[in-house]
mmCIF file with all atom_site columns, C-alpha atoms in Angstrom:
data_model
loop_
_atom_site.group_PDB
_atom_site.id
_atom_site.type_symbol
_atom_site.label_atom_id
_atom_site.label_alt_id
_atom_site.label_comp_id
_atom_site.label_asym_id
_atom_site.label_entity_id
_atom_site.label_seq_id
_atom_site.pdbx_PDB_ins_code
_atom_site.Cartn_x
_atom_site.Cartn_y
_atom_site.Cartn_z
_atom_site.occupancy
_atom_site.B_iso_or_equiv
_atom_site.pdbx_formal_charge
_atom_site.auth_seq_id
_atom_site.auth_comp_id
_atom_site.auth_asym_id
_atom_site.auth_atom_id
_atom_site.pdbx_PDB_model_num
ATOM 1   C CA . ASP A 1 1   ? -3.375  -28.502 -9.172  1.00 0.00 ? 213 ASP A CA 1
ATOM 2   C CA . GLN A 1 2   ? -0.518  -26.081 -9.222  1.00 0.00 ? 214 GLN A CA 1
ATOM 3   C CA . GLN A 1 3   ? -1.964  -22.677 -10.017 1.00 0.00 ? 215 GLN A CA 1
ATOM 4   C CA . VAL A 1 4   ? 1.446   -20.927 -10.230 1.00 0.00 ? 216 VAL A CA 1
ATOM 5   C CA . LYS A 1 5   ? 4.217   -22.757 -12.080 1.00 0.00 ? 217 LYS A CA 1
ATOM 6   C CA . GLN A 1 6   ? 7.894   -22.183 -12.608 1.00 0.00 ? 218 GLN A CA 1
ATOM 7   C CA . ASN A 1 7   ? 8.950   -24.883 -15.012 1.00 0.00 ? 219 ASN A CA 1
ATOM 8   C CA . SER A 1 8   ? 12.706  -24.162 -14.896 1.00 0.00 ? 220 SER A CA 1
ATOM 9   C CA . PRO A 1 9   ? 14.211  -25.207 -11.623 1.00 0.00 ? 221 PRO A CA 1
ATOM 10  C CA . SER A 1 10  ? 17.579  -23.674 -12.486 1.00 0.00 ? 222 SER A CA 1
ATOM 11  C CA . LEU A 1 11  ? 19.193  -21.157 -14.834 1.00 0.00 ? 223 LEU A CA 1
ATOM 12  C CA . SER A 1 12  ? 22.867  -20.113 -15.413 1.00 0.00 ? 224 SER A CA 1
ATOM 13  C CA . VAL A 1 13  ? 23.802  -16.901 -17.033 1.00 0.00 ? 225 VAL A CA 1
ATOM 14  C CA . GLN A 1 14  ? 26.996  -15.011 -17.636 1.00 0.00 ? 226 GLN A CA 1
ATOM 15  C CA . GLU A 1 15  ? 27.680  -11.750 -15.748 1.00 0.00 ? 227 GLU A CA 1
ATOM 16  C CA . GLY A 1 16  ? 26.528  -8.814  -17.740 1.00 0.00 ? 228 GLY A CA 1
ATOM 17  C CA . ARG A 1 17  ? 24.018  -10.852 -19.846 1.00 0.00 ? 229 ARG A CA 1
ATOM 18  C CA . ILE A 1 18  ? 20.226  -10.906 -19.441 1.00 0.00 ? 230 ILE A CA 1
ATOM 19  C CA . SER A 1 19  ? 18.503  -13.262 -17.158 1.00 0.00 ? 231 SER A CA 1
ATOM 20  C CA . ILE A 1 20  ? 14.924  -14.269 -18.026 1.00 0.00 ? 232 ILE A CA 1
ATOM 21  C CA . LEU A 1 21  ? 12.927  -16.107 -15.409 1.00 0.00 ? 233 LEU A CA 1
ATOM 22  C CA . ASN A 1 22  ? 9.496   -17.400 -16.349 1.00 0.00 ? 234 ASN A CA 1
ATOM 23  C CA . CYS A 1 23  ? 6.260   -18.078 -14.530 1.00 0.00 ? 235 CYS A CA 1
ATOM 24  C CA . ASP A 1 24  ? 2.931   -19.444 -15.784 1.00 0.00 ? 236 ASP A CA 1
ATOM 25  C CA . TYR A 1 25  ? -0.383  -19.409 -13.993 1.00 0.00 ? 237 TYR A CA 1
ATOM 26  C CA . THR A 1 26  ? -3.714  -21.153 -14.583 1.00 0.00 ? 238 THR A CA 1
ATOM 27  C CA . ASN A 1 27  ? -6.243  -18.849 -12.814 1.00 0.00 ? 239 ASN A CA 1
ATOM 28  C CA . SER A 1 28  ? -7.370  -15.972 -15.019 1.00 0.00 ? 240 SER A CA 1
ATOM 29  C CA . MET A 1 29  ? -8.814  -14.282 -11.940 1.00 0.00 ? 241 MET A CA 1
ATOM 30  C CA . PHE A 1 30  ? -5.296  -13.504 -10.567 1.00 0.00 ? 242 PHE A CA 1
ATOM 31  C CA . ASP A 1 31  ? -4.997  -9.783  -10.689 1.00 0.00 ? 243 ASP A CA 1
ATOM 32  C CA . TYR A 1 32  ? -1.641  -9.143  -9.033  1.00 0.00 ? 244 TYR A CA 1
ATOM 33  C CA . PHE A 1 33  ? 1.709   -10.759 -9.216  1.00 0.00 ? 245 PHE A CA 1
ATOM 34  C CA . LEU A 1 34  ? 4.885   -10.466 -7.192  1.00 0.00 ? 246 LEU A CA 1
ATOM 35  C CA . TRP A 1 35  ? 8.486   -11.789 -7.432  1.00 0.00 ? 247 TRP A CA 1
ATOM 36  C CA . TYR A 1 36  ? 10.524  -12.737 -4.453  1.00 0.00 ? 248 TYR A CA 1
ATOM 37  C CA . LYS A 1 37  ? 14.266  -13.303 -4.105  1.00 0.00 ? 249 LYS A CA 1
ATOM 38  C CA . LYS A 1 38  ? 15.729  -15.743 -1.656  1.00 0.00 ? 250 LYS A CA 1
ATOM 39  C CA . TYR A 1 39  ? 19.371  -16.178 -0.582  1.00 0.00 ? 251 TYR A CA 1
ATOM 40  C CA . PRO A 1 40  ? 20.437  -19.312 1.396   1.00 0.00 ? 252 PRO A CA 1
ATOM 41  C CA . ALA A 1 41  ? 19.631  -19.222 5.072   1.00 0.00 ? 253 ALA A CA 1
ATOM 42  C CA . GLU A 1 42  ? 17.502  -16.085 4.695   1.00 0.00 ? 254 GLU A CA 1
ATOM 43  C CA . GLY A 1 43  ? 13.830  -15.525 4.190   1.00 0.00 ? 255 GLY A CA 1
ATOM 44  C CA . PRO A 1 44  ? 12.437  -14.501 0.780   1.00 0.00 ? 256 PRO A CA 1
ATOM 45  C CA . THR A 1 45  ? 12.431  -10.668 0.137   1.00 0.00 ? 257 THR A CA 1
ATOM 46  C CA . PHE A 1 46  ? 10.100  -8.743  -2.098  1.00 0.00 ? 258 PHE A CA 1
ATOM 47  C CA . LEU A 1 47  ? 11.636  -7.820  -5.427  1.00 0.00 ? 259 LEU A CA 1
ATOM 48  C CA . ILE A 1 48  ? 9.001   -6.384  -7.819  1.00 0.00 ? 260 ILE A CA 1
ATOM 49  C CA . SER A 1 49  ? 5.221   -6.610  -8.485  1.00 0.00 ? 261 SER A CA 1
ATOM 50  C CA . ILE A 1 50  ? 2.853   -6.005  -11.320 1.00 0.00 ? 262 ILE A CA 1
ATOM 51  C CA . SER A 1 51  ? -0.875  -5.381  -11.463 1.00 0.00 ? 263 SER A CA 1
ATOM 52  C CA . SER A 1 52  ? -2.928  -7.105  -14.190 1.00 0.00 ? 264 SER A CA 1
ATOM 53  C CA . ILE A 1 53  ? -3.898  -3.727  -15.571 1.00 0.00 ? 265 ILE A CA 1
ATOM 54  C CA . LYS A 1 54  ? -0.300  -3.281  -16.718 1.00 0.00 ? 266 LYS A CA 1
ATOM 55  C CA . ASP A 1 55  ? 1.890   -5.371  -19.006 1.00 0.00 ? 267 ASP A CA 1
ATOM 56  C CA . LYS A 1 56  ? 5.183   -4.132  -17.769 1.00 0.00 ? 268 LYS A CA 1
ATOM 57  C CA . ASN A 1 57  ? 6.713   -2.839  -14.609 1.00 0.00 ? 269 ASN A CA 1
ATOM 58  C CA . GLU A 1 58  ? 10.356  -1.701  -14.264 1.00 0.00 ? 270 GLU A CA 1
ATOM 59  C CA . ASP A 1 59  ? 12.543  -1.059  -11.283 1.00 0.00 ? 271 ASP A CA 1
ATOM 60  C CA . GLY A 1 60  ? 16.207  -0.470  -12.012 1.00 0.00 ? 272 GLY A CA 1
ATOM 61  C CA . ARG A 1 61  ? 17.764  -3.591  -13.558 1.00 0.00 ? 273 ARG A CA 1
ATOM 62  C CA . PHE A 1 62  ? 14.535  -5.590  -12.952 1.00 0.00 ? 274 PHE A CA 1
ATOM 63  C CA . THR A 1 63  ? 11.591  -5.672  -15.304 1.00 0.00 ? 275 THR A CA 1
ATOM 64  C CA . VAL A 1 64  ? 8.542   -7.868  -15.016 1.00 0.00 ? 276 VAL A CA 1
ATOM 65  C CA . PHE A 1 65  ? 6.367   -8.449  -18.081 1.00 0.00 ? 277 PHE A CA 1
ATOM 66  C CA . LEU A 1 66  ? 2.802   -9.819  -17.979 1.00 0.00 ? 278 LEU A CA 1
ATOM 67  C CA . ASN A 1 67  ? 1.021   -11.466 -20.847 1.00 0.00 ? 279 ASN A CA 1
ATOM 68  C CA . LYS A 1 68  ? -2.458  -12.029 -19.661 1.00 0.00 ? 280 LYS A CA 1
ATOM 69  C CA . SER A 1 69  ? -3.728  -13.802 -22.722 1.00 0.00 ? 281 SER A CA 1
ATOM 70  C CA . ALA A 1 70  ? -0.945  -16.442 -22.321 1.00 0.00 ? 282 ALA A CA 1
ATOM 71  C CA . LYS A 1 71  ? -1.197  -16.413 -18.523 1.00 0.00 ? 283 LYS A CA 1
ATOM 72  C CA . HIS A 1 72  ? 2.515   -15.878 -18.365 1.00 0.00 ? 284 HIS A CA 1
ATOM 73  C CA . LEU A 1 73  ? 4.848   -13.469 -16.668 1.00 0.00 ? 285 LEU A CA 1
ATOM 74  C CA . SER A 1 74  ? 8.564   -13.093 -16.788 1.00 0.00 ? 286 SER A CA 1
ATOM 75  C CA . LEU A 1 75  ? 11.273  -11.425 -14.817 1.00 0.00 ? 287 LEU A CA 1
ATOM 76  C CA . HIS A 1 76  ? 14.169  -9.817  -16.750 1.00 0.00 ? 288 HIS A CA 1
ATOM 77  C CA . ILE A 1 77  ? 17.370  -8.819  -15.085 1.00 0.00 ? 289 ILE A CA 1
ATOM 78  C CA . VAL A 1 78  ? 19.690  -6.654  -17.108 1.00 0.00 ? 290 VAL A CA 1
ATOM 79  C CA . PRO A 1 79  ? 22.661  -6.701  -16.687 1.00 0.00 ? 291 PRO A CA 1
ATOM 80  C CA . SER A 1 80  ? 22.927  -9.739  -14.465 1.00 0.00 ? 292 SER A CA 1
ATOM 81  C CA . GLN A 1 81  ? 25.371  -9.574  -11.535 1.00 0.00 ? 293 GLN A CA 1
ATOM 82  C CA . PRO A 1 82  ? 26.928  -12.314 -9.417  1.00 0.00 ? 294 PRO A CA 1
ATOM 83  C CA . GLY A 1 83  ? 24.933  -10.903 -6.427  1.00 0.00 ? 295 GLY A CA 1
ATOM 84  C CA . ASP A 1 84  ? 21.722  -11.773 -8.298  1.00 0.00 ? 296 ASP A CA 1
ATOM 85  C CA . SER A 1 85  ? 22.496  -15.470 -7.739  1.00 0.00 ? 297 SER A CA 1
ATOM 86  C CA . ALA A 1 86  ? 19.523  -16.659 -5.635  1.00 0.00 ? 298 ALA A CA 1
ATOM 87  C CA . VAL A 1 87  ? 16.223  -18.485 -5.844  1.00 0.00 ? 299 VAL A CA 1
ATOM 88  C CA . TYR A 1 88  ? 13.399  -16.443 -7.413  1.00 0.00 ? 300 TYR A CA 1
ATOM 89  C CA . PHE A 1 89  ? 9.740   -17.136 -6.709  1.00 0.00 ? 301 PHE A CA 1
ATOM 90  C CA . CYS A 1 90  ? 6.756   -15.777 -8.394  1.00 0.00 ? 302 CYS A CA 1
ATOM 91  C CA . ALA A 1 91  ? 3.555   -15.476 -6.476  1.00 0.00 ? 303 ALA A CA 1
ATOM 92  C CA . ALA A 1 92  ? -0.067  -14.539 -6.876  1.00 0.00 ? 304 ALA A CA 1
ATOM 93  C CA . PRO A 1 93  ? -2.727  -13.812 -4.281  1.00 0.00 ? 305 PRO A CA 1
ATOM 94  C CA . GLU A 1 94  ? -5.562  -16.275 -4.234  1.00 0.00 ? 306 GLU A CA 1
ATOM 95  C CA . THR A 1 95  ? -8.728  -14.433 -5.241  1.00 0.00 ? 307 THR A CA 1
ATOM 96  C CA . GLY A 1 96  ? -10.763 -13.164 -2.434  1.00 0.00 ? 308 GLY A CA 1
ATOM 97  C CA . THR A 1 97  ? -8.292  -14.301 0.282   1.00 0.00 ? 309 THR A CA 1
ATOM 98  C CA . TYR A 1 98  ? -5.205  -13.020 2.053   1.00 0.00 ? 310 TYR A CA 1
ATOM 99  C CA . LYS A 1 99  ? -3.076  -15.885 0.809   1.00 0.00 ? 311 LYS A CA 1
ATOM 100 C CA . TYR A 1 100 ? -0.325  -15.910 -1.716  1.00 0.00 ? 312 TYR A CA 1
ATOM 101 C CA . ILE A 1 101 ? 0.327   -18.891 -3.927  1.00 0.00 ? 313 ILE A CA 1
ATOM 102 C CA . PHE A 1 102 ? 3.960   -19.495 -4.774  1.00 0.00 ? 314 PHE A CA 1
ATOM 103 C CA . GLY A 1 103 ? 5.631   -21.165 -7.611  1.00 0.00 ? 315 GLY A CA 1
ATOM 104 C CA . THR A 1 104 ? 8.348   -23.771 -6.958  1.00 0.00 ? 316 THR A CA 1
ATOM 105 C CA . GLY A 1 105 ? 11.158  -21.321 -7.593  1.00 0.00 ? 317 GLY A CA 1
ATOM 106 C CA . THR A 1 106 ? 14.042  -20.989 -10.096 1.00 0.00 ? 318 THR A CA 1
ATOM 107 C CA . ARG A 1 107 ? 17.654  -20.980 -8.918  1.00 0.00 ? 319 ARG A CA 1
ATOM 108 C CA . LEU A 1 108 ? 19.584  -18.409 -10.816 1.00 0.00 ? 320 LEU A CA 1
ATOM 109 C CA . LYS A 1 109 ? 23.291  -18.657 -10.929 1.00 0.00 ? 321 LYS A CA 1
ATOM 110 C CA . VAL A 1 110 ? 25.190  -15.696 -12.393 1.00 0.00 ? 322 VAL A CA 1
ATOM 111 C CA . LEU A 1 111 ? 28.691  -16.697 -13.511 1.00 0.00 ? 323 LEU A CA 1
ATOM 112 C CA . ALA A 1 112 ? 31.496  -14.183 -13.170 1.00 0.00 ? 324 ALA A CA 1
ATOM 113 C CA . ASN B 2 1   ? 15.272  -3.271  12.528  1.00 0.00 ? 101 ASN B CA 1
ATOM 114 C CA . ALA B 2 2   ? 11.550  -3.669  12.179  1.00 0.00 ? 102 ALA B CA 1
ATOM 115 C CA . GLY B 2 3   ? 10.506  -7.005  10.767  1.00 0.00 ? 103 GLY B CA 1
ATOM 116 C CA . VAL B 2 4   ? 9.471   -10.549 11.433  1.00 0.00 ? 104 VAL B CA 1
ATOM 117 C CA . THR B 2 5   ? 11.501  -12.478 14.083  1.00 0.00 ? 105 THR B CA 1
ATOM 118 C CA . GLN B 2 6   ? 11.404  -16.281 14.221  1.00 0.00 ? 106 GLN B CA 1
ATOM 119 C CA . THR B 2 7   ? 12.764  -18.454 17.016  1.00 0.00 ? 107 THR B CA 1
ATOM 120 C CA . PRO B 2 8   ? 14.575  -20.802 17.128  1.00 0.00 ? 108 PRO B CA 1
ATOM 121 C CA . LYS B 2 9   ? 16.701  -20.708 13.958  1.00 0.00 ? 109 LYS B CA 1
ATOM 122 C CA . PHE B 2 10  ? 17.644  -24.392 14.107  1.00 0.00 ? 110 PHE B CA 1
ATOM 123 C CA . GLN B 2 11  ? 16.047  -27.391 15.852  1.00 0.00 ? 111 GLN B CA 1
ATOM 124 C CA . VAL B 2 12  ? 16.483  -31.131 15.879  1.00 0.00 ? 112 VAL B CA 1
ATOM 125 C CA . LEU B 2 13  ? 13.624  -33.199 17.254  1.00 0.00 ? 113 LEU B CA 1
ATOM 126 C CA . LYS B 2 14  ? 13.111  -36.841 17.817  1.00 0.00 ? 114 LYS B CA 1
ATOM 127 C CA . THR B 2 15  ? 10.038  -38.460 16.264  1.00 0.00 ? 115 THR B CA 1
ATOM 128 C CA . GLY B 2 16  ? 7.100   -37.983 18.617  1.00 0.00 ? 116 GLY B CA 1
ATOM 129 C CA . GLN B 2 17  ? 8.468   -34.920 20.290  1.00 0.00 ? 117 GLN B CA 1
ATOM 130 C CA . SER B 2 18  ? 6.537   -31.650 20.431  1.00 0.00 ? 118 SER B CA 1
ATOM 131 C CA . MET B 2 19  ? 7.629   -28.101 19.937  1.00 0.00 ? 119 MET B CA 1
ATOM 132 C CA . THR B 2 20  ? 6.444   -24.582 19.246  1.00 0.00 ? 120 THR B CA 1
ATOM 133 C CA . LEU B 2 21  ? 7.918   -22.285 16.568  1.00 0.00 ? 121 LEU B CA 1
ATOM 134 C CA . GLN B 2 22  ? 7.572   -18.683 17.644  1.00 0.00 ? 122 GLN B CA 1
ATOM 135 C CA . CYS B 2 23  ? 7.006   -15.707 15.372  1.00 0.00 ? 123 CYS B CA 1
ATOM 136 C CA . ALA B 2 24  ? 6.554   -11.987 16.107  1.00 0.00 ? 124 ALA B CA 1
ATOM 137 C CA . GLN B 2 25  ? 6.271   -8.964  13.901  1.00 0.00 ? 125 GLN B CA 1
ATOM 138 C CA . ASP B 2 26  ? 6.547   -5.270  14.917  1.00 0.00 ? 126 ASP B CA 1
ATOM 139 C CA . MET B 2 27  ? 5.123   -3.680  11.776  1.00 0.00 ? 127 MET B CA 1
ATOM 140 C CA . ASN B 2 28  ? 1.472   -3.652  13.007  1.00 0.00 ? 128 ASN B CA 1
ATOM 141 C CA . HIS B 2 29  ? 0.486   -6.029  10.246  1.00 0.00 ? 129 HIS B CA 1
ATOM 142 C CA . ASN B 2 30  ? -3.001  -7.591  10.364  1.00 0.00 ? 130 ASN B CA 1
ATOM 143 C CA . SER B 2 31  ? -2.221  -10.828 8.565   1.00 0.00 ? 131 SER B CA 1
ATOM 144 C CA . MET B 2 32  ? 0.342   -13.552 9.494   1.00 0.00 ? 132 MET B CA 1
ATOM 145 C CA . TYR B 2 33  ? 1.344   -16.803 7.821   1.00 0.00 ? 133 TYR B CA 1
ATOM 146 C CA . TRP B 2 34  ? 3.310   -19.977 8.326   1.00 0.00 ? 134 TRP B CA 1
ATOM 147 C CA . TYR B 2 35  ? 4.941   -21.603 5.172   1.00 0.00 ? 135 TYR B CA 1
ATOM 148 C CA . ARG B 2 36  ? 7.194   -24.514 4.764   1.00 0.00 ? 136 ARG B CA 1
ATOM 149 C CA . GLN B 2 37  ? 9.798   -24.832 2.080   1.00 0.00 ? 137 GLN B CA 1
ATOM 150 C CA . ASP B 2 38  ? 10.871  -28.191 0.730   1.00 0.00 ? 138 ASP B CA 1
ATOM 151 C CA . PRO B 2 39  ? 13.080  -28.942 -2.273  1.00 0.00 ? 139 PRO B CA 1
ATOM 152 C CA . GLY B 2 40  ? 11.219  -28.907 -5.519  1.00 0.00 ? 140 GLY B CA 1
ATOM 153 C CA . MET B 2 41  ? 8.003   -27.912 -3.709  1.00 0.00 ? 141 MET B CA 1
ATOM 154 C CA . GLY B 2 42  ? 8.334   -24.125 -3.301  1.00 0.00 ? 142 GLY B CA 1
ATOM 155 C CA . LEU B 2 43  ? 6.645   -22.431 -0.454  1.00 0.00 ? 143 LEU B CA 1
ATOM 156 C CA . ARG B 2 44  ? 3.474   -24.130 0.857   1.00 0.00 ? 144 ARG B CA 1
ATOM 157 C CA . LEU B 2 45  ? 1.040   -22.504 3.265   1.00 0.00 ? 145 LEU B CA 1
ATOM 158 C CA . ILE B 2 46  ? 0.448   -24.354 6.442   1.00 0.00 ? 146 ILE B CA 1
ATOM 159 C CA . TYR B 2 47  ? -1.881  -21.920 8.366   1.00 0.00 ? 147 TYR B CA 1
ATOM 160 C CA . TYR B 2 48  ? -2.640  -18.248 8.218   1.00 0.00 ? 148 TYR B CA 1
ATOM 161 C CA . SER B 2 49  ? -4.264  -15.634 10.350  1.00 0.00 ? 149 SER B CA 1
ATOM 162 C CA . ALA B 2 50  ? -6.125  -12.903 8.400   1.00 0.00 ? 150 ALA B CA 1
ATOM 163 C CA . SER B 2 51  ? -6.550  -10.831 11.568  1.00 0.00 ? 151 SER B CA 1
ATOM 164 C CA . GLU B 2 52  ? -6.120  -11.083 15.311  1.00 0.00 ? 152 GLU B CA 1
ATOM 165 C CA . GLY B 2 53  ? -8.486  -13.750 16.649  1.00 0.00 ? 153 GLY B CA 1
ATOM 166 C CA . THR B 2 54  ? -8.852  -15.735 13.453  1.00 0.00 ? 154 THR B CA 1
ATOM 167 C CA . THR B 2 55  ? -6.871  -18.658 12.039  1.00 0.00 ? 155 THR B CA 1
ATOM 168 C CA . ASP B 2 56  ? -7.490  -20.802 8.930   1.00 0.00 ? 156 ASP B CA 1
ATOM 169 C CA . LYS B 2 57  ? -5.859  -23.898 7.348   1.00 0.00 ? 157 LYS B CA 1
ATOM 170 C CA . GLY B 2 58  ? -3.666  -23.568 4.387   1.00 0.00 ? 158 GLY B CA 1
ATOM 171 C CA . GLU B 2 59  ? -2.531  -26.135 1.838   1.00 0.00 ? 159 GLU B CA 1
ATOM 172 C CA . VAL B 2 60  ? -0.701  -28.531 4.218   1.00 0.00 ? 160 VAL B CA 1
ATOM 173 C CA . PRO B 2 61  ? -2.195  -28.198 7.758   1.00 0.00 ? 161 PRO B CA 1
ATOM 174 C CA . ASN B 2 62  ? -2.015  -31.778 8.918   1.00 0.00 ? 162 ASN B CA 1
ATOM 175 C CA . GLY B 2 63  ? 0.193   -32.347 11.994  1.00 0.00 ? 163 GLY B CA 1
ATOM 176 C CA . TYR B 2 64  ? 0.218   -28.663 12.891  1.00 0.00 ? 164 TYR B CA 1
ATOM 177 C CA . ASN B 2 65  ? -1.666  -26.252 15.135  1.00 0.00 ? 165 ASN B CA 1
ATOM 178 C CA . VAL B 2 66  ? -1.430  -22.452 15.467  1.00 0.00 ? 166 VAL B CA 1
ATOM 179 C CA . SER B 2 67  ? -2.177  -19.736 17.919  1.00 0.00 ? 167 SER B CA 1
ATOM 180 C CA . ARG B 2 68  ? -2.578  -16.053 17.099  1.00 0.00 ? 168 ARG B CA 1
ATOM 181 C CA . LEU B 2 69  ? -1.686  -14.841 20.612  1.00 0.00 ? 169 LEU B CA 1
ATOM 182 C CA . ASN B 2 70  ? -2.153  -11.163 19.799  1.00 0.00 ? 170 ASN B CA 1
ATOM 183 C CA . LYS B 2 71  ? -1.655  -8.957  16.796  1.00 0.00 ? 171 LYS B CA 1
ATOM 184 C CA . ARG B 2 72  ? 2.183   -9.353  17.019  1.00 0.00 ? 172 ARG B CA 1
ATOM 185 C CA . GLU B 2 73  ? 2.588   -13.047 17.623  1.00 0.00 ? 173 GLU B CA 1
ATOM 186 C CA . PHE B 2 74  ? 1.629   -16.180 15.678  1.00 0.00 ? 174 PHE B CA 1
ATOM 187 C CA . SER B 2 75  ? 2.991   -19.510 16.810  1.00 0.00 ? 175 SER B CA 1
ATOM 188 C CA . LEU B 2 76  ? 3.167   -22.905 15.110  1.00 0.00 ? 176 LEU B CA 1
ATOM 189 C CA . ARG B 2 77  ? 3.003   -26.078 17.121  1.00 0.00 ? 177 ARG B CA 1
ATOM 190 C CA . LEU B 2 78  ? 4.014   -29.591 16.162  1.00 0.00 ? 178 LEU B CA 1
ATOM 191 C CA . GLU B 2 79  ? 2.287   -31.893 18.722  1.00 0.00 ? 179 GLU B CA 1
ATOM 192 C CA . SER B 2 80  ? 4.025   -35.110 17.635  1.00 0.00 ? 180 SER B CA 1
ATOM 193 C CA . ALA B 2 81  ? 6.873   -34.452 15.213  1.00 0.00 ? 181 ALA B CA 1
ATOM 194 C CA . ALA B 2 82  ? 7.322   -36.798 12.213  1.00 0.00 ? 182 ALA B CA 1
ATOM 195 C CA . PRO B 2 83  ? 10.271  -37.132 9.820   1.00 0.00 ? 183 PRO B CA 1
ATOM 196 C CA . SER B 2 84  ? 7.983   -35.746 7.028   1.00 0.00 ? 184 SER B CA 1
ATOM 197 C CA . GLN B 2 85  ? 7.956   -32.443 8.933   1.00 0.00 ? 185 GLN B CA 1
ATOM 198 C CA . THR B 2 86  ? 11.631  -31.957 8.380   1.00 0.00 ? 186 THR B CA 1
ATOM 199 C CA . SER B 2 87  ? 11.636  -28.695 6.480   1.00 0.00 ? 187 SER B CA 1
ATOM 200 C CA . VAL B 2 88  ? 12.518  -24.989 6.596   1.00 0.00 ? 188 VAL B CA 1
ATOM 201 C CA . TYR B 2 89  ? 9.685   -23.082 8.133   1.00 0.00 ? 189 TYR B CA 1
ATOM 202 C CA . PHE B 2 90  ? 8.996   -19.368 7.386   1.00 0.00 ? 190 PHE B CA 1
ATOM 203 C CA . CYS B 2 91  ? 6.681   -16.969 9.112   1.00 0.00 ? 191 CYS B CA 1
ATOM 204 C CA . ALA B 2 92  ? 5.493   -13.942 7.241   1.00 0.00 ? 192 ALA B CA 1
ATOM 205 C CA . SER B 2 93  ? 3.153   -10.984 7.765   1.00 0.00 ? 193 SER B CA 1
ATOM 206 C CA . SER B 2 94  ? 1.361   -8.560  5.507   1.00 0.00 ? 194 SER B CA 1
ATOM 207 C CA . LEU B 2 95  ? -0.599  -5.322  5.855   1.00 0.00 ? 195 LEU B CA 1
ATOM 208 C CA . THR B 2 96  ? -2.654  -5.780  2.798   1.00 0.00 ? 196 THR B CA 1
ATOM 209 C CA . VAL B 2 97  ? -2.686  -8.499  0.166   1.00 0.00 ? 197 VAL B CA 1
ATOM 210 C CA . THR B 2 98  ? -1.170  -6.254  -2.454  1.00 0.00 ? 198 THR B CA 1
ATOM 211 C CA . LYS B 2 99  ? 1.724   -5.139  -0.362  1.00 0.00 ? 199 LYS B CA 1
ATOM 212 C CA . GLY B 2 100 ? 3.157   -8.691  -0.319  1.00 0.00 ? 200 GLY B CA 1
ATOM 213 C CA . TYR B 2 101 ? 4.751   -10.397 2.626   1.00 0.00 ? 201 TYR B CA 1
ATOM 214 C CA . THR B 2 102 ? 7.583   -9.643  4.940   1.00 0.00 ? 202 THR B CA 1
ATOM 215 C CA . PHE B 2 103 ? 9.219   -12.934 5.786   1.00 0.00 ? 203 PHE B CA 1
ATOM 216 C CA . GLY B 2 104 ? 11.254  -13.998 8.784   1.00 0.00 ? 204 GLY B CA 1
ATOM 217 C CA . SER B 2 105 ? 14.662  -15.608 8.363   1.00 0.00 ? 205 SER B CA 1
ATOM 218 C CA . GLY B 2 106 ? 13.285  -19.142 8.822   1.00 0.00 ? 206 GLY B CA 1
ATOM 219 C CA . THR B 2 107 ? 13.609  -22.118 11.188  1.00 0.00 ? 207 THR B CA 1
ATOM 220 C CA . ARG B 2 108 ? 15.401  -25.144 9.929   1.00 0.00 ? 208 ARG B CA 1
ATOM 221 C CA . LEU B 2 109 ? 13.778  -28.189 11.541  1.00 0.00 ? 209 LEU B CA 1
ATOM 222 C CA . THR B 2 110 ? 15.079  -31.761 11.397  1.00 0.00 ? 210 THR B CA 1
ATOM 223 C CA . VAL B 2 111 ? 13.044  -34.654 12.793  1.00 0.00 ? 211 VAL B CA 1
ATOM 224 C CA . VAL B 2 112 ? 15.005  -37.868 13.249  1.00 0.00 ? 212 VAL B CA 1
#
């Protein structure tokens, strides 16, 4: 049973436009979410997080939105740049543990 | 730079061979993790260590063993490698669950 789901394996966006990456979860007890970015041949790096007490968190061009009633979060990148081309993972910590559960990732390609 | 160091970066094994993947972090983090990344599967937890002296199984522990040698080091051992263990392996560490992970750059393992 996949508790964190990214249903779009890939996404292509024109440079300068908005990229929207989606993530759904099944466990209503999750209270914290993170997004990671991964370039080829590198480890994932932390991008942005959001606590369940908020519905939005913004950091420069990156904004994460959380809809708790829908168990859905999304990452918006505005404007998208070619350097944003990477695989993006959403993740949530398993309640009461030190473990993060990751989605399967979405490969974003920003076209110049 | 401070971070998580994994060795080796690449390895080819024959079926049945054994090897140990090394991981060390210099951030004084309490928790350490081993993940594998496979196409379409995202990041799956193999083993983790919440603190020095403790280890626990993750989602896919079969065929692996781990050792938390000290606070800095967490190794992953394949006793008898199988082709199904061909993957990219990432080590990670964290200070608290809400701070997210710092990942190493990965070990690409091929078992033939």
